[in-house]
Short mmCIF file of N, CA and C in Angstrom, two decimals:
data_model
loop_
_atom_site.label_atom_id
_atom_site.label_comp_id
_atom_site.label_asym_id
_atom_site.label_seq_id
_atom_site.Cartn_x
_atom_site.Cartn_y
_atom_site.Cartn_z
N MET A 1 -12.56 -25.51 -0.84
CA MET A 1 -11.76 -24.03 -0.53
C MET A 1 -10.82 -23.77 -1.45
N THR A 2 -10.66 -22.62 -1.98
CA THR A 2 -9.26 -22.14 -2.89
C THR A 2 -8.54 -21.13 -2.27
N GLU A 3 -7.11 -21.25 -2.00
CA GLU A 3 -6.08 -20.33 -1.17
C GLU A 3 -5.84 -19.18 -2.20
N LEU A 4 -6.02 -18.15 -2.41
CA LEU A 4 -5.51 -17.23 -3.08
C LEU A 4 -4.48 -16.12 -2.38
N ARG A 5 -3.28 -15.96 -2.78
CA ARG A 5 -2.04 -15.78 -2.35
C ARG A 5 -1.68 -14.03 -3.37
N PHE A 6 -1.72 -12.90 -2.67
CA PHE A 6 -1.40 -11.74 -3.27
C PHE A 6 -0.34 -11.48 -2.65
N PRO A 7 0.89 -10.99 -3.50
CA PRO A 7 2.30 -10.31 -2.72
C PRO A 7 2.01 -8.87 -2.36
N ALA A 8 2.72 -8.76 -1.03
CA ALA A 8 2.47 -8.03 -0.32
C ALA A 8 3.11 -6.20 -0.97
N ASP A 9 3.82 -6.52 -2.14
CA ASP A 9 4.52 -5.80 -2.60
C ASP A 9 3.52 -4.86 -3.89
N LEU A 10 2.94 -5.93 -4.49
CA LEU A 10 1.87 -5.36 -5.45
C LEU A 10 0.48 -5.55 -5.08
N TYR A 11 0.09 -5.89 -3.91
CA TYR A 11 -0.95 -5.90 -3.90
C TYR A 11 -1.28 -4.57 -2.10
N SER A 12 -2.56 -3.77 -2.20
CA SER A 12 -2.81 -2.85 -1.28
C SER A 12 -3.64 -3.73 0.36
N GLY A 13 -3.66 -3.95 1.03
CA GLY A 13 -4.08 -4.71 2.27
C GLY A 13 -5.68 -4.18 2.50
N PRO A 14 -5.68 -3.07 2.15
CA PRO A 14 -6.99 -2.46 2.73
C PRO A 14 -8.04 -3.21 0.90
N ALA A 15 -6.82 -3.26 -0.06
CA ALA A 15 -7.42 -3.52 -1.23
C ALA A 15 -8.55 -5.09 -1.22
N ILE A 16 -7.59 -5.65 -0.49
CA ILE A 16 -7.87 -7.01 0.19
C ILE A 16 -8.94 -6.99 0.58
N ASP A 17 -9.08 -6.41 1.95
CA ASP A 17 -9.89 -6.31 2.53
C ASP A 17 -11.69 -5.75 2.07
N ALA A 18 -11.42 -4.83 1.18
CA ALA A 18 -12.53 -4.41 0.20
C ALA A 18 -13.28 -5.11 -0.47
N ALA A 19 -11.68 -6.18 -0.91
CA ALA A 19 -12.48 -7.38 -1.84
C ALA A 19 -13.18 -8.34 -1.49
N VAL A 20 -12.86 -8.95 0.18
CA VAL A 20 -13.56 -9.96 0.92
C VAL A 20 -14.87 -9.23 1.39
N LYS A 21 -15.08 -8.24 1.57
CA LYS A 21 -16.22 -7.29 2.12
C LYS A 21 -16.82 -7.45 0.87
N VAL A 22 -16.78 -7.39 -0.48
CA VAL A 22 -17.72 -6.93 -1.33
C VAL A 22 -17.88 -8.48 -2.10
N TYR A 23 -17.36 -9.36 -1.79
CA TYR A 23 -18.29 -10.85 -2.15
C TYR A 23 -18.41 -11.59 -0.56
N ALA A 24 -18.79 -11.46 0.27
CA ALA A 24 -19.08 -11.59 1.70
C ALA A 24 -20.42 -12.16 1.91
N GLU A 25 -21.24 -12.15 1.12
CA GLU A 25 -22.58 -12.23 1.14
C GLU A 25 -23.12 -13.58 -0.04
N HIS A 26 -21.47 -14.01 -0.41
CA HIS A 26 -21.33 -15.16 -1.82
C HIS A 26 -19.75 -16.31 -1.12
N ALA A 27 -19.75 -15.66 0.09
CA ALA A 27 -18.35 -16.48 0.06
C ALA A 27 -18.05 -16.63 1.53
N ARG A 28 -17.34 -17.50 2.05
CA ARG A 28 -16.87 -17.51 3.46
C ARG A 28 -15.40 -16.72 3.29
N ALA A 29 -14.61 -16.41 4.04
CA ALA A 29 -13.52 -15.96 3.44
C ALA A 29 -12.37 -15.86 5.26
N GLU A 30 -11.47 -16.58 4.99
CA GLU A 30 -10.03 -16.23 5.56
C GLU A 30 -9.32 -15.80 5.49
N LEU A 31 -8.73 -14.56 5.95
CA LEU A 31 -7.62 -13.61 5.53
C LEU A 31 -6.59 -13.20 6.58
N GLU A 32 -5.51 -13.75 6.37
CA GLU A 32 -3.82 -14.00 7.05
C GLU A 32 -3.10 -13.22 6.36
N LYS A 33 -2.34 -12.59 6.91
CA LYS A 33 -1.25 -11.73 6.16
C LYS A 33 -0.10 -12.19 6.82
N THR A 34 1.17 -12.15 5.84
CA THR A 34 2.40 -12.72 6.80
C THR A 34 3.28 -11.39 6.03
N ALA A 35 4.76 -11.70 6.11
CA ALA A 35 5.47 -10.48 5.93
C ALA A 35 5.24 -10.06 4.25
N ASP A 36 5.35 -11.28 3.48
CA ASP A 36 5.08 -10.58 2.29
C ASP A 36 4.31 -11.04 1.32
N VAL A 37 2.97 -11.54 2.06
CA VAL A 37 1.79 -12.13 1.45
C VAL A 37 0.64 -12.35 2.16
N PHE A 38 -0.71 -11.53 1.34
CA PHE A 38 -2.08 -12.20 1.77
C PHE A 38 -2.44 -12.89 1.21
N ILE A 39 -3.00 -13.33 2.40
CA ILE A 39 -3.60 -14.96 1.63
C ILE A 39 -5.12 -15.00 2.61
N VAL A 40 -5.68 -15.39 1.46
CA VAL A 40 -6.90 -15.43 1.09
C VAL A 40 -7.98 -16.87 1.28
N ARG A 41 -8.37 -17.17 2.17
CA ARG A 41 -9.03 -18.55 2.33
C ARG A 41 -10.50 -18.46 1.81
N LEU A 42 -10.93 -18.85 0.47
CA LEU A 42 -12.17 -18.60 0.28
C LEU A 42 -13.14 -19.77 -0.06
N GLU A 43 -14.50 -19.94 0.33
CA GLU A 43 -15.55 -21.20 -0.11
C GLU A 43 -16.67 -20.39 -0.21
N ALA A 44 -16.92 -20.81 -1.63
CA ALA A 44 -18.06 -20.26 -2.09
C ALA A 44 -19.57 -20.65 -1.44
N LEU A 45 -20.64 -19.96 -0.86
CA LEU A 45 -22.14 -20.28 -0.28
C LEU A 45 -22.96 -20.63 -1.20
N GLY A 46 -23.50 -21.95 -1.11
CA GLY A 46 -24.68 -22.16 -2.20
C GLY A 46 -24.63 -21.95 -3.31
N ASP A 47 -25.26 -22.03 -4.33
CA ASP A 47 -24.67 -22.84 -5.58
C ASP A 47 -23.75 -21.42 -6.37
N VAL A 48 -23.24 -20.74 -5.98
CA VAL A 48 -22.26 -20.06 -6.22
C VAL A 48 -20.89 -20.47 -6.82
N ASN A 49 -20.63 -20.17 -8.03
CA ASN A 49 -19.31 -21.28 -8.52
C ASN A 49 -17.98 -20.45 -8.07
N GLU A 50 -17.31 -21.54 -7.56
CA GLU A 50 -16.30 -21.04 -6.81
C GLU A 50 -14.93 -20.14 -7.50
N GLU A 51 -15.14 -20.44 -8.48
CA GLU A 51 -13.85 -20.76 -9.77
C GLU A 51 -14.23 -18.88 -9.74
N LEU A 52 -15.66 -18.99 -10.64
CA LEU A 52 -15.82 -17.70 -10.98
C LEU A 52 -15.61 -16.54 -9.89
N LEU A 53 -16.08 -16.82 -8.33
CA LEU A 53 -15.77 -16.15 -7.35
C LEU A 53 -14.92 -15.17 -7.21
N VAL A 54 -13.69 -16.41 -7.47
CA VAL A 54 -12.30 -16.24 -7.03
C VAL A 54 -11.43 -15.03 -8.22
N ASP A 55 -12.06 -15.55 -9.51
CA ASP A 55 -11.95 -14.39 -10.40
C ASP A 55 -12.34 -12.86 -9.98
N GLU A 56 -13.77 -13.05 -9.65
CA GLU A 56 -14.39 -11.87 -9.39
C GLU A 56 -13.09 -10.90 -8.61
N LEU A 57 -13.30 -11.87 -7.33
CA LEU A 57 -12.64 -11.08 -6.33
C LEU A 57 -11.15 -11.07 -6.35
N SER A 58 -10.57 -11.60 -6.97
CA SER A 58 -9.17 -11.23 -7.61
C SER A 58 -8.74 -10.32 -8.04
N ASN A 59 -10.05 -9.87 -8.84
CA ASN A 59 -10.04 -8.54 -10.21
C ASN A 59 -10.14 -7.24 -8.92
N TYR A 60 -11.18 -7.73 -8.54
CA TYR A 60 -11.99 -6.29 -7.97
C TYR A 60 -10.51 -6.03 -6.66
N ALA A 61 -9.92 -6.67 -6.22
CA ALA A 61 -8.44 -6.66 -5.35
C ALA A 61 -7.53 -5.86 -6.35
N LEU A 62 -7.23 -6.73 -7.54
CA LEU A 62 -6.44 -5.63 -8.20
C LEU A 62 -6.84 -4.37 -8.41
N GLY A 63 -8.41 -3.60 -9.28
CA GLY A 63 -9.06 -2.75 -9.52
C GLY A 63 -8.28 -1.60 -8.52
N ALA A 64 -8.81 -2.65 -7.38
CA ALA A 64 -8.88 -1.36 -6.18
C ALA A 64 -7.12 -1.13 -5.25
N THR A 65 -6.40 -1.54 -5.78
CA THR A 65 -4.88 -1.50 -5.51
C THR A 65 -4.47 -0.93 -6.22
N ILE A 66 -4.94 -0.89 -7.39
CA ILE A 66 -4.77 0.23 -8.55
C ILE A 66 -5.20 1.70 -8.44
N GLU A 67 -6.38 1.96 -8.18
CA GLU A 67 -7.54 2.79 -7.83
C GLU A 67 -6.73 3.74 -6.18
N ARG A 68 -5.90 2.86 -5.06
CA ARG A 68 -5.35 3.36 -4.03
C ARG A 68 -4.24 3.49 -4.48
N ARG A 69 -3.09 3.48 -5.45
CA ARG A 69 -2.49 3.57 -5.70
C ARG A 69 -2.33 5.28 -6.32
N GLY A 70 -3.50 5.15 -6.94
CA GLY A 70 -3.92 6.46 -7.79
C GLY A 70 -3.60 8.10 -6.90
N GLU A 71 -3.99 7.63 -5.47
CA GLU A 71 -4.95 9.04 -4.42
C GLU A 71 -4.06 9.17 -4.09
#
């Protein structure tokens, strides 16, 4: 299991949710929100490479945050 921490002042909560949903068939994820950080605990399913999954989910969350700020 890998824990990802996304600072709330840099990332959009809806973008984090969207990223987790996109990769839901490849990972089990738990979400937690504190006052200053979004926490995603991620565990790859099957033979999915967890390190690659973490990178892809992080990239998706960043891209979705950027798109949402442009709206």
